[in-house]
Amino acid sequence: MPTSPNAPLAVAREGLLTLLAPPRCLACRRRGRTPWCTVCRSMVREQPPGCPRCAAPRGGVHACWPTGAPIDATVAAFDYRGEVAAAIATAKLSGAHAGWAGLTEALVARLAALAPEVDVVTWITTPPGRVRQRGTDHAACIAREVARGLGLPILPLLDARTRHRGRDAYRACHGLPATDVLLVDDILTTGATAWGAATALRRAGAGTVHLAVLARAGTHPLGA
Ligand SMILES: [Zn+2]
Ligand SMILES: [Zn+2]
């Protein structure tokens, strides 16, 4: 295999980064592995495959997306608690080099098994003020891993409208006639943010909107 002349430099830089910032558990901050050390990993439970519309655990009545929701399907890899919540919080503060690939692995595997029929991956944009504070748009990091894992194109399709809330909080920056979109975010809680983002995609002409999140928090009623 031909080797890039820059390969030794890249290896040296990687080694230096490891020396300066050795891998740490994103939940308990112990040195060792990213995203979780062996102890924390043993306590992480993946969300069992649940309701295809809202990703709630199966069994009994649950507060699903109401009729008329702009979201057709939802996939979540984890329940948002314990080591999962701690790791996501640390990763958000640590920026782009925080081990998003490891955190996103389970979500990518789940999506690959479901093979949603979508044309493009996008993400729920973080408002510019918060991106400046944190140095990165965390949902973009997750979406990049998802797009890479599924071999799909990724495009920034949404603008966050900082003066608007709820269903008007986002605006699509392109027309999307009959485009099926995989919309990515870190956490699904009340669903208001995802509803607003998906509404903007639909207004721009999107066909179906599939939502993919690292974790679903609790079983809040979903809606705007
Ligand atoms: Zn740990
Ligand atoms: Zn449901």
Short mmCIF file of C-alpha atoms and ligand atoms in Angstrom, two decimals:
data_model
loop_
_atom_site.label_atom_id
_atom_site.label_comp_id
_atom_site.label_asym_id
_atom_site.label_seq_id
_atom_site.Cartn_x
_atom_site.Cartn_y
_atom_site.Cartn_z
CA MET A 1 0.00 0.00 0.00
CA PRO A 2 1.46 3.43 -0.87
CA THR A 3 2.19 5.50 2.21
CA SER A 4 1.55 9.23 2.35
CA PRO A 5 4.74 11.23 2.93
CA ASN A 6 2.86 12.94 5.79
CA ALA A 7 2.01 9.65 7.51
CA PRO A 8 4.96 9.70 9.97
CA LEU A 9 4.04 13.28 10.87
CA ALA A 10 0.41 12.31 11.45
CA VAL A 11 1.47 9.40 13.66
CA ALA A 12 3.81 11.69 15.63
CA ARG A 13 1.02 14.25 16.09
CA GLU A 14 -1.40 11.54 17.23
CA GLY A 15 1.22 10.28 19.71
CA LEU A 16 1.81 13.79 21.03
CA LEU A 17 -1.92 14.39 21.48
CA THR A 18 -2.23 11.10 23.39
CA LEU A 19 0.66 12.17 25.60
CA LEU A 20 -0.81 15.62 26.25
CA ALA A 21 -4.39 14.44 26.58
CA PRO A 22 -4.45 10.70 27.26
CA PRO A 23 -7.79 8.94 26.67
CA ARG A 24 -10.13 9.32 29.62
CA CYS A 25 -13.49 7.93 30.58
CA LEU A 26 -15.99 10.67 29.73
CA ALA A 27 -18.19 9.65 32.70
CA CYS A 28 -15.76 9.32 35.64
CA ARG A 29 -12.71 11.04 34.03
CA ARG A 30 -10.34 8.16 34.91
CA ARG A 31 -7.50 7.64 32.47
CA GLY A 32 -7.79 4.65 30.22
CA ARG A 33 -10.54 4.42 27.69
CA THR A 34 -12.85 6.77 25.84
CA PRO A 35 -15.84 7.06 25.95
CA TRP A 36 -16.13 4.77 29.02
CA CYS A 37 -13.71 2.95 31.29
CA THR A 38 -14.40 -0.74 31.90
CA VAL A 39 -16.31 -0.03 35.14
CA CYS A 40 -18.56 2.66 33.65
CA ARG A 41 -19.06 0.68 30.42
CA SER A 42 -20.35 -2.26 32.46
CA MET A 43 -23.12 0.02 33.81
CA VAL A 44 -24.18 1.43 30.43
CA ARG A 45 -27.34 -0.17 29.10
CA GLU A 46 -28.35 0.23 25.51
CA GLN A 47 -32.00 1.17 25.00
CA PRO A 48 -33.85 -1.95 23.81
CA PRO A 49 -35.36 -1.36 20.34
CA GLY A 50 -38.67 0.36 21.13
CA CYS A 51 -41.55 2.14 19.42
CA PRO A 52 -40.44 2.88 15.83
CA ARG A 53 -42.12 6.31 15.93
CA CYS A 54 -40.67 7.66 19.18
CA ALA A 55 -38.11 5.09 20.47
CA ALA A 56 -39.93 4.67 23.82
CA PRO A 57 -39.41 1.25 25.39
CA ARG A 58 -42.01 -1.24 24.20
CA GLY A 59 -44.89 -2.37 26.38
CA GLY A 60 -48.03 -0.58 27.49
CA VAL A 61 -49.36 2.81 26.52
CA HIS A 62 -46.77 5.57 26.13
CA ALA A 63 -46.73 9.23 25.23
CA CYS A 64 -45.77 8.89 21.55
CA TRP A 65 -45.40 11.68 19.00
CA PRO A 66 -48.93 13.02 18.55
CA THR A 67 -50.75 12.59 15.25
CA GLY A 68 -49.51 15.18 12.78
CA ALA A 69 -45.98 15.31 14.20
CA PRO A 70 -43.38 16.22 11.55
CA ILE A 71 -41.25 13.21 12.56
CA ASP A 72 -41.89 9.80 11.01
CA ALA A 73 -39.49 7.60 12.95
CA THR A 74 -37.10 7.84 15.91
CA VAL A 75 -34.04 5.82 16.87
CA ALA A 76 -32.24 6.19 20.23
CA ALA A 77 -29.24 4.15 21.34
CA PHE A 78 -29.34 4.77 25.09
CA ASP A 79 -31.55 5.76 27.99
CA TYR A 80 -30.36 9.21 29.11
CA ARG A 81 -29.14 8.51 32.66
CA GLY A 82 -26.07 7.69 34.75
CA GLU A 83 -22.87 7.12 32.81
CA VAL A 84 -24.54 7.97 29.49
CA ALA A 85 -25.71 11.40 30.72
CA ALA A 86 -22.31 12.09 32.31
CA ALA A 87 -20.41 11.13 29.15
CA ILE A 88 -22.60 13.28 26.89
CA ALA A 89 -22.23 16.27 29.25
CA THR A 90 -18.42 15.93 29.31
CA ALA A 91 -18.23 15.43 25.55
CA LYS A 92 -20.25 18.62 24.95
CA LEU A 93 -17.83 20.62 27.08
CA SER A 94 -14.74 18.95 25.60
CA GLY A 95 -15.58 19.87 22.02
CA ALA A 96 -14.66 18.10 18.81
CA HIS A 97 -11.96 15.80 20.20
CA ALA A 98 -14.11 14.29 22.89
CA GLY A 99 -14.58 10.80 21.54
CA TRP A 100 -17.83 11.33 19.66
CA ALA A 101 -16.98 8.32 17.48
CA GLY A 102 -17.11 5.96 20.47
CA LEU A 103 -20.27 7.55 21.85
CA THR A 104 -21.98 7.27 18.46
CA GLU A 105 -21.00 3.65 17.70
CA ALA A 106 -24.15 2.06 19.14
CA LEU A 107 -26.41 4.53 17.33
CA VAL A 108 -24.65 3.89 14.02
CA ALA A 109 -24.97 0.10 14.49
CA ARG A 110 -28.68 0.45 15.22
CA LEU A 111 -29.27 2.70 12.21
CA ALA A 112 -27.24 0.40 9.94
CA ALA A 113 -29.48 -2.53 10.97
CA LEU A 114 -32.66 -0.51 10.28
CA ALA A 115 -31.28 0.98 7.02
CA PRO A 116 -33.67 3.97 6.90
CA GLU A 117 -34.43 5.12 3.36
CA VAL A 118 -32.99 8.63 3.54
CA ASP A 119 -31.09 10.84 1.11
CA VAL A 120 -29.08 12.99 3.47
CA VAL A 121 -27.96 13.38 7.08
CA THR A 122 -28.27 16.72 8.87
CA TRP A 123 -28.29 17.86 12.49
CA ILE A 124 -30.19 20.15 14.86
CA THR A 125 -27.97 23.20 14.79
CA THR A 126 -26.76 24.64 18.10
CA PRO A 127 -27.36 28.42 18.33
CA PRO A 128 -24.17 30.34 17.30
CA GLY A 129 -23.66 31.85 20.79
CA ARG A 130 -23.42 28.42 22.35
CA VAL A 131 -21.12 27.11 19.60
CA ARG A 132 -18.79 30.03 20.39
CA GLN A 133 -18.84 29.14 24.10
CA ARG A 134 -18.17 25.42 23.56
CA GLY A 135 -16.00 25.71 20.47
CA THR A 136 -18.03 23.17 18.52
CA ASP A 137 -21.52 22.18 17.44
CA HIS A 138 -21.84 18.83 19.22
CA ALA A 139 -24.78 17.62 17.12
CA ALA A 140 -22.65 18.18 13.99
CA CYS A 141 -19.95 15.91 15.50
CA ILE A 142 -22.55 13.17 16.07
CA ALA A 143 -24.05 13.64 12.60
CA ARG A 144 -20.60 13.35 10.97
CA GLU A 145 -20.07 9.99 12.65
CA VAL A 146 -23.56 8.82 11.60
CA ALA A 147 -23.05 9.91 7.97
CA ARG A 148 -19.63 8.28 7.83
CA GLY A 149 -20.92 5.05 9.38
CA LEU A 150 -23.89 4.80 7.00
CA GLY A 151 -22.04 6.06 3.91
CA LEU A 152 -24.54 8.91 3.44
CA PRO A 153 -23.96 12.54 2.45
CA ILE A 154 -24.14 15.14 5.20
CA LEU A 155 -25.31 18.73 4.73
CA PRO A 156 -26.00 21.64 7.09
CA LEU A 157 -29.70 22.22 6.34
CA LEU A 158 -30.89 24.20 9.36
CA ASP A 159 -30.33 27.67 10.79
CA ALA A 160 -31.15 28.25 14.44
CA ARG A 161 -33.32 31.39 14.77
CA THR A 162 -32.22 32.69 18.14
CA ARG A 163 -35.16 35.08 18.54
CA HIS A 164 -37.76 32.41 17.90
CA ARG A 165 -38.87 29.46 19.96
CA GLY A 166 -40.84 26.22 19.50
CA ARG A 167 -42.05 25.44 16.02
CA ASP A 168 -40.42 28.57 14.55
CA ALA A 169 -37.01 28.07 16.18
CA TYR A 170 -35.38 26.78 12.98
CA ARG A 171 -35.33 27.66 9.32
CA ALA A 172 -34.14 25.43 6.47
CA CYS A 173 -31.32 27.00 4.50
CA HIS A 174 -32.14 25.08 1.29
CA GLY A 175 -35.25 23.94 -0.57
CA LEU A 176 -35.62 20.18 -0.02
CA PRO A 177 -38.19 18.94 -2.53
CA ALA A 178 -39.14 15.31 -1.73
CA THR A 179 -35.89 14.79 0.19
CA ASP A 180 -35.92 12.17 2.93
CA VAL A 181 -33.80 13.42 5.83
CA LEU A 182 -32.06 11.77 8.77
CA LEU A 183 -32.05 14.44 11.50
CA VAL A 184 -29.46 13.96 14.26
CA ASP A 185 -29.26 15.33 17.82
CA ASP A 186 -27.74 14.26 21.14
CA ILE A 187 -30.80 13.91 23.41
CA LEU A 188 -34.57 13.65 22.96
CA THR A 189 -36.38 15.07 26.01
CA THR A 190 -39.71 16.82 25.39
CA GLY A 191 -39.26 16.73 21.64
CA ALA A 192 -39.92 20.47 21.26
CA THR A 193 -36.54 21.15 19.64
CA ALA A 194 -36.77 18.18 17.28
CA TRP A 195 -40.34 19.20 16.41
CA GLY A 196 -39.19 22.71 15.51
CA ALA A 197 -36.28 21.46 13.40
CA ALA A 198 -38.38 18.85 11.60
CA THR A 199 -41.11 21.45 10.95
CA ALA A 200 -38.54 23.65 9.20
CA LEU A 201 -37.40 20.72 7.05
CA ARG A 202 -41.00 19.90 6.12
CA ARG A 203 -41.75 23.52 5.26
CA ALA A 204 -38.79 23.38 2.87
CA GLY A 205 -40.37 20.38 1.14
CA ALA A 206 -38.75 17.39 2.89
CA GLY A 207 -40.55 14.07 2.45
CA THR A 208 -39.94 11.95 5.52
CA VAL A 209 -37.93 13.02 8.56
CA HIS A 210 -36.22 10.30 10.62
CA LEU A 211 -34.82 11.40 13.97
CA ALA A 212 -31.69 9.75 15.42
CA VAL A 213 -30.47 10.62 18.93
CA LEU A 214 -27.78 9.22 21.20
CA ALA A 215 -30.23 9.00 24.09
CA ARG A 216 -33.88 9.44 24.98
CA ALA A 217 -34.55 11.06 28.35
CA GLY A 218 -37.38 9.51 30.33
CA THR A 219 -40.83 9.13 28.86
CA HIS A 220 -41.96 12.74 28.69
CA PRO A 221 -44.98 13.43 26.53
CA LEU A 222 -43.58 14.45 23.15
CA GLY A 223 -44.62 17.53 21.27
CA ALA A 224 -44.03 21.20 20.67
ZN ZN B 1 -15.44 5.60 34.05
ZN ZN B 2 -44.10 5.78 20.29
#
